[in-house]
Coordinates of N, CA and C in Angstrom, one line a residue:
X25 N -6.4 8.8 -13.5 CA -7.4 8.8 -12.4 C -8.8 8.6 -12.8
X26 N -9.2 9.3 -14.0 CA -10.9 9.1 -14.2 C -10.7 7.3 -14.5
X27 N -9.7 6.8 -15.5 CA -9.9 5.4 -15.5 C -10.1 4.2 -14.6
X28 N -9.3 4.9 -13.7 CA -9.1 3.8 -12.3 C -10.9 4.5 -11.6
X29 N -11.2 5.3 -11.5 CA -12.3 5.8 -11.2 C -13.7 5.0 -11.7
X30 N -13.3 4.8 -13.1 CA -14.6 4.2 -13.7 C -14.1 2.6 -13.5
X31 N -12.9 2.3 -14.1 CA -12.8 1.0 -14.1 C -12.2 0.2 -13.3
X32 N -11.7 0.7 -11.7 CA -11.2 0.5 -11.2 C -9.3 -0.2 -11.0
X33 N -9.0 -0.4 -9.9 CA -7.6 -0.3 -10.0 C -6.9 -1.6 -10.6
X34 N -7.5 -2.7 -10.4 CA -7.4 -3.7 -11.0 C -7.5 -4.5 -12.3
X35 N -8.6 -3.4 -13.2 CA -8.4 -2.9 -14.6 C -6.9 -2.0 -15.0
X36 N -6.8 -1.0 -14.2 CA -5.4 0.2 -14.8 C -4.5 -1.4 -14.4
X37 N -3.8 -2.2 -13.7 CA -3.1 -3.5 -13.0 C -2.7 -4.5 -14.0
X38 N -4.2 -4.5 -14.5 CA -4.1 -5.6 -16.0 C -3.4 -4.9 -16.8
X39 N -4.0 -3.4 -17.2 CA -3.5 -2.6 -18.5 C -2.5 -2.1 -18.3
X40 N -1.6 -2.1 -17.3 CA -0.4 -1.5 -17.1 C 0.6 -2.7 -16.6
X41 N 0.2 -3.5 -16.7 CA 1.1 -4.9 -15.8 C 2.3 -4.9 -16.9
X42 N 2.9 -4.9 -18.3 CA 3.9 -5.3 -19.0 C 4.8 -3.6 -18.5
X43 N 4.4 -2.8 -18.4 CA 4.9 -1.4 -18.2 C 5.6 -2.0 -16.8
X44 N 5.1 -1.7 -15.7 CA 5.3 -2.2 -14.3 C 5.7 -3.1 -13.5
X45 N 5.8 -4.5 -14.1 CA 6.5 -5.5 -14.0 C 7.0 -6.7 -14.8
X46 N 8.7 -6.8 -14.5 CA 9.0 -7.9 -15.7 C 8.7 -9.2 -16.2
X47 N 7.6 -9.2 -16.3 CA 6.6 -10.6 -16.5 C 7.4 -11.6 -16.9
X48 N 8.1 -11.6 -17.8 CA 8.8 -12.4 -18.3 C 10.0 -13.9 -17.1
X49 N 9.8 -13.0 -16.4 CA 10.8 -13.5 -15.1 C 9.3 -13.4 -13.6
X50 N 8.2 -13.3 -14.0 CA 7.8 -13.1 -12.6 C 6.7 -14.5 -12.1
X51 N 6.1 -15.0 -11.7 CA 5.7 -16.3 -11.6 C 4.1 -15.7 -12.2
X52 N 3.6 -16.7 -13.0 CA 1.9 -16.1 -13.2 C 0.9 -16.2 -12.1
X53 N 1.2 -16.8 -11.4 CA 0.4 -16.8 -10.3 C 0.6 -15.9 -9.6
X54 N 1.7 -15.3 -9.3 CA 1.9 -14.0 -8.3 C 1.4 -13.2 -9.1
X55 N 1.3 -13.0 -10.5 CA 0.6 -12.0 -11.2 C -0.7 -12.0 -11.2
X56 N -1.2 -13.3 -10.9 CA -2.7 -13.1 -11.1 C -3.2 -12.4 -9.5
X57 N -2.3 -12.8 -8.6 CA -2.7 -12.2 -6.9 C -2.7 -11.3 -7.2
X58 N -1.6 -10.3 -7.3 CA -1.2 -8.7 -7.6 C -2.5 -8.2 -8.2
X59 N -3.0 -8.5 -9.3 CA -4.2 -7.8 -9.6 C -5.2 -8.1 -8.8
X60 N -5.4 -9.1 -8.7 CA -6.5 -9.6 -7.4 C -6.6 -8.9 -6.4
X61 N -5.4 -8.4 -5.8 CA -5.1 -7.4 -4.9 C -5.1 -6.4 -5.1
X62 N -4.8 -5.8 -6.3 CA -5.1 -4.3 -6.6 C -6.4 -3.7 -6.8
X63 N -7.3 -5.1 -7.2 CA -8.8 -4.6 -7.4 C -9.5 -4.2 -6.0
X64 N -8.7 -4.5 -5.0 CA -9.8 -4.7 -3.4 C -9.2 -3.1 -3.2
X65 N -8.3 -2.4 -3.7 CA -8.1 -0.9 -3.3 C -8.7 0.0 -3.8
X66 N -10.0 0.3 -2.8 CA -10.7 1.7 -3.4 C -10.2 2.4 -4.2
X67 N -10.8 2.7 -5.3 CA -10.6 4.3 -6.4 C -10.0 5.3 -5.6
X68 N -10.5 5.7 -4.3 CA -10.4 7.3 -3.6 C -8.9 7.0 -3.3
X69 N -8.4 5.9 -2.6 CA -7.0 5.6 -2.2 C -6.4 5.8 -3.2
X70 N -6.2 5.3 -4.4 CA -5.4 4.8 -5.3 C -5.0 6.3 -5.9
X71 N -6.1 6.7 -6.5 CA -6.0 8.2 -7.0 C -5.4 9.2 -6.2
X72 N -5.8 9.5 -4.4 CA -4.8 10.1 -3.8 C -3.6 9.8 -4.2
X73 N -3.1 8.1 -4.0 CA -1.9 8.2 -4.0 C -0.8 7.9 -4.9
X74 N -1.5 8.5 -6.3 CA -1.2 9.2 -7.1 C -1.1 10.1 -7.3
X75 N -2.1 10.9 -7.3 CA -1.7 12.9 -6.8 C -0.9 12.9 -5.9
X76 N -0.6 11.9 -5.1 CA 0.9 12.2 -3.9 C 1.7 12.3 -4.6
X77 N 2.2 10.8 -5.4 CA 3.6 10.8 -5.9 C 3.7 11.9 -7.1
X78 N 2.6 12.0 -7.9 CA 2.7 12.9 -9.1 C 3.6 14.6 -8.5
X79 N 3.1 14.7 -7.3 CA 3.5 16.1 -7.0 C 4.6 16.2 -6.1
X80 N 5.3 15.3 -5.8 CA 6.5 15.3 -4.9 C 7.6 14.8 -5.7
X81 N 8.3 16.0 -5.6 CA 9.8 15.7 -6.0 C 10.7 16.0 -4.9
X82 N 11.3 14.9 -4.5 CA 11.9 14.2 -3.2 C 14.3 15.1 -3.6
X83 N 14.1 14.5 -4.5 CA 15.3 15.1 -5.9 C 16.6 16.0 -5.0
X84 N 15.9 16.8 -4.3 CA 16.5 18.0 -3.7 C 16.8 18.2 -2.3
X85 N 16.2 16.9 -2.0 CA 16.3 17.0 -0.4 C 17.6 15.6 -0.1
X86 N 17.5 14.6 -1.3 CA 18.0 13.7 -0.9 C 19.7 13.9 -0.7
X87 N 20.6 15.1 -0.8 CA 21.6 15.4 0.2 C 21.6 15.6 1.9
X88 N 20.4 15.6 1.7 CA 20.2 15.5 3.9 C 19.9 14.2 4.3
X89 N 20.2 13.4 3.2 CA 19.9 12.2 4.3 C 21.6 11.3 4.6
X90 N 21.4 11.0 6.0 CA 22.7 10.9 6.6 C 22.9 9.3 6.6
X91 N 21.7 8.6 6.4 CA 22.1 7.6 6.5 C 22.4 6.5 5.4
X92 N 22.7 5.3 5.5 CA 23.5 4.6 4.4 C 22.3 4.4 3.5
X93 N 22.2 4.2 2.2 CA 21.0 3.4 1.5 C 21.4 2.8 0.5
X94 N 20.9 1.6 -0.2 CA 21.1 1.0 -0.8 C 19.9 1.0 -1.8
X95 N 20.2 1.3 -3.3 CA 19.4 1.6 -4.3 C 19.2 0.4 -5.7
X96 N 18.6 -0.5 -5.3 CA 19.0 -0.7 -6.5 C 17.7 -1.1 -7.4
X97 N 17.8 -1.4 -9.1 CA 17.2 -1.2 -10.3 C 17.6 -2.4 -11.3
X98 N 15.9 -2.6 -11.8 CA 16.4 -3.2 -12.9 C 16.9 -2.3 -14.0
X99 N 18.0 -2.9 -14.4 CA 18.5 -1.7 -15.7 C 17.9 -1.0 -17.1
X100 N 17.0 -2.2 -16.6 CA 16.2 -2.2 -18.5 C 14.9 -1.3 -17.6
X101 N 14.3 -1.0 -16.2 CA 13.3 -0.3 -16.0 C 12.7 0.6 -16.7
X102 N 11.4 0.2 -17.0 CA 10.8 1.9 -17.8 C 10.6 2.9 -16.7
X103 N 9.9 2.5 -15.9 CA 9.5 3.3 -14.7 C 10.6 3.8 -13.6
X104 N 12.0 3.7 -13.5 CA 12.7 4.0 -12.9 C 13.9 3.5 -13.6
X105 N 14.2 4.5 -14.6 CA 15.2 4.3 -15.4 C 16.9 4.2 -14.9
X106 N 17.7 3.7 -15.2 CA 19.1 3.9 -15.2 C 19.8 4.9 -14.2
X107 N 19.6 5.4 -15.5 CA 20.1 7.1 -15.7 C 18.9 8.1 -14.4
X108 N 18.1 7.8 -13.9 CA 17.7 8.6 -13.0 C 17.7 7.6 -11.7
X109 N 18.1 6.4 -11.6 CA 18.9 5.9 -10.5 C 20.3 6.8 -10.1
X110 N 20.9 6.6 -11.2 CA 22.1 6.6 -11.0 C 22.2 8.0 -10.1
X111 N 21.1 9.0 -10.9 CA 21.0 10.1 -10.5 C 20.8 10.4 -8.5
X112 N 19.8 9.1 -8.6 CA 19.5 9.6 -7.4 C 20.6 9.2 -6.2
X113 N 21.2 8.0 -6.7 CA 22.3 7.2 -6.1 C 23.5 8.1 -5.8
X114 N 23.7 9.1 -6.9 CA 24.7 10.3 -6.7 C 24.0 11.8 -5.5
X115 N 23.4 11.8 -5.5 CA 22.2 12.6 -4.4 C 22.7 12.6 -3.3
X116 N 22.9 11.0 -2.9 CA 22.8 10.3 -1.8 C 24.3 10.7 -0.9
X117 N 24.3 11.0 0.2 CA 25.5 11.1 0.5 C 26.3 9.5 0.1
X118 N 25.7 8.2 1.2 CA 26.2 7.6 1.4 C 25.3 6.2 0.7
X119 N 25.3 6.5 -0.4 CA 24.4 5.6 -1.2 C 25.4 4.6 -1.8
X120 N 24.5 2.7 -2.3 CA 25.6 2.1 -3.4 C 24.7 2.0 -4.3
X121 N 25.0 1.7 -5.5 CA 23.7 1.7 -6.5 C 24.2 0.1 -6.7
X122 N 23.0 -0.6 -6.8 CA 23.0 -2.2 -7.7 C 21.9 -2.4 -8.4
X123 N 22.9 -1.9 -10.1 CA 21.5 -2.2 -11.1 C 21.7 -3.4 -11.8
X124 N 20.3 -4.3 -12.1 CA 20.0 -5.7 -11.4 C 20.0 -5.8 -13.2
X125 N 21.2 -6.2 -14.5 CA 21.3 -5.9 -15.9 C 20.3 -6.9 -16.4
X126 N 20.2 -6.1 -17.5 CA 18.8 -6.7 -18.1 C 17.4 -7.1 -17.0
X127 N 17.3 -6.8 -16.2 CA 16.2 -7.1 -15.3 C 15.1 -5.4 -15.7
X128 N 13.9 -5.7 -15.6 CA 12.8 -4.6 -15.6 C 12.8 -4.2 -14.4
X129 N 11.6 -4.2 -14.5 CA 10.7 -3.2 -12.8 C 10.7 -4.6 -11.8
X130 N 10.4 -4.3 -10.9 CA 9.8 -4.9 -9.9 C 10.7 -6.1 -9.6
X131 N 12.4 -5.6 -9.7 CA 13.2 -7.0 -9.3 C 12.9 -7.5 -8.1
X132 N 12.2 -6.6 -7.1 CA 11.7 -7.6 -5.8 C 10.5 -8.9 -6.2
X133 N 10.2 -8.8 -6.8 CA 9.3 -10.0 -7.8 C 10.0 -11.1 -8.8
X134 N 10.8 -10.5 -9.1 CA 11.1 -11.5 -10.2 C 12.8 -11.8 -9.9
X135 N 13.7 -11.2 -9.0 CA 14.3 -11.7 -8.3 C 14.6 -11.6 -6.7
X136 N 13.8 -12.1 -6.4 CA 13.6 -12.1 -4.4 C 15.0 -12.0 -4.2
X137 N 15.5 -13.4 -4.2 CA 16.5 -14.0 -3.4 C 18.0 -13.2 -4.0
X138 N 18.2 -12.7 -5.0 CA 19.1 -11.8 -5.4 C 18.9 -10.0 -4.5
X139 N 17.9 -9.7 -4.3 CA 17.7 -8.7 -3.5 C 17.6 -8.8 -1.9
X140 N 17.4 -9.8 -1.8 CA 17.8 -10.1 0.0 C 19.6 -10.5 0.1
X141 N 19.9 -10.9 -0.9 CA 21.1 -10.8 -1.1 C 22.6 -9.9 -0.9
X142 N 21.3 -9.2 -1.7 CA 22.0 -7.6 -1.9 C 22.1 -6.7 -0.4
X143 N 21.0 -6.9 0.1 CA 20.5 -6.3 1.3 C 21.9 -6.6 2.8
X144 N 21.8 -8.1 2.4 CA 22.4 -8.8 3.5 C 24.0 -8.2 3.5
X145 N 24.2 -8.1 1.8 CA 25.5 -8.0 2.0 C 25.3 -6.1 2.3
X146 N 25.2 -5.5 1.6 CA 25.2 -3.9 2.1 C 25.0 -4.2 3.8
X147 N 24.1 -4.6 4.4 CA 24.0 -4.2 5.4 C 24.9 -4.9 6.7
X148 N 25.8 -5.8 5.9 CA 27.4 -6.3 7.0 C 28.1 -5.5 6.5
X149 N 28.0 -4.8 5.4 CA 29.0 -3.7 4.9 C 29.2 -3.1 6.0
X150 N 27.8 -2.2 6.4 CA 27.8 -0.7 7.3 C 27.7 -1.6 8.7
X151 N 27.7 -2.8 9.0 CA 27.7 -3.0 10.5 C 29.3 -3.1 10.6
X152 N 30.3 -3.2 9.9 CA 31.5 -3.1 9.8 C 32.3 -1.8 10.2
X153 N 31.2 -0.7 9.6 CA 31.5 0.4 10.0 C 31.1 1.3 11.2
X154 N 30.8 -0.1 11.8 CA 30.1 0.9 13.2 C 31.4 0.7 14.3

């Protein structure tokens, strides 16, 4: 927080961009917007919503949720690993897990049309079941 503070959010964007997204697969131009875009979010925002996520653990509640969801992960994710997908996917009453192999973070970036994919088909699944 004090770094995003002094150097704003579009500095931590740059310096965390290999952590956070699979560059390797993501177009450079969308990479260069993304930061471009991160810089225009005030310090005070960013840092709240950080202290949000930092303090909410969601973990224990996610057996009350009744409805269908669809989870999925790049498998190689640092930021949302595997093993604590799988975790949360088991949580779930009525969850499917689709981890996206060998893919990082941010497979809605670096595979769009595989994740609308995914989406379309999960969600003729559950209209099947209505």
């Amino acid at each position: 927080p004090e770094e995003v503070e002094e150097l704003g959010l579009g500095h931590w964007a740059t310096k965390t961009l290999e952590r956070r997204i699979d560059t390797a697969r993501v177009d450079p131009g969308w990479i260069a917007w993304s930061i471009a875009e991160f810089a225009k979010v005030p310090p005070h925002v960013a840092i709240a919503q950080h202290d949000m996520i930092a303090r909410a653990n969601l973990l224990p509640r996610l057996g009350a949720v009744t409805q269908p969801v669809l989870v999925m992960a790049g498998s190689n994710s640092k930021i949302a690993p595997e093993a604590q997908m799988t975790t949360m996917a088991q949580q779930l009453p009525r969850a499917k897990l689709v981890l996206f192999e060998s893919y990082g973070q941010g497979i809605a970036f670096s595979a769009p049309e595989r994740c609308v994919a995914e989406m379309r088909a999960f969600l003729q699944e559950q209209a099947g079941r209505i």
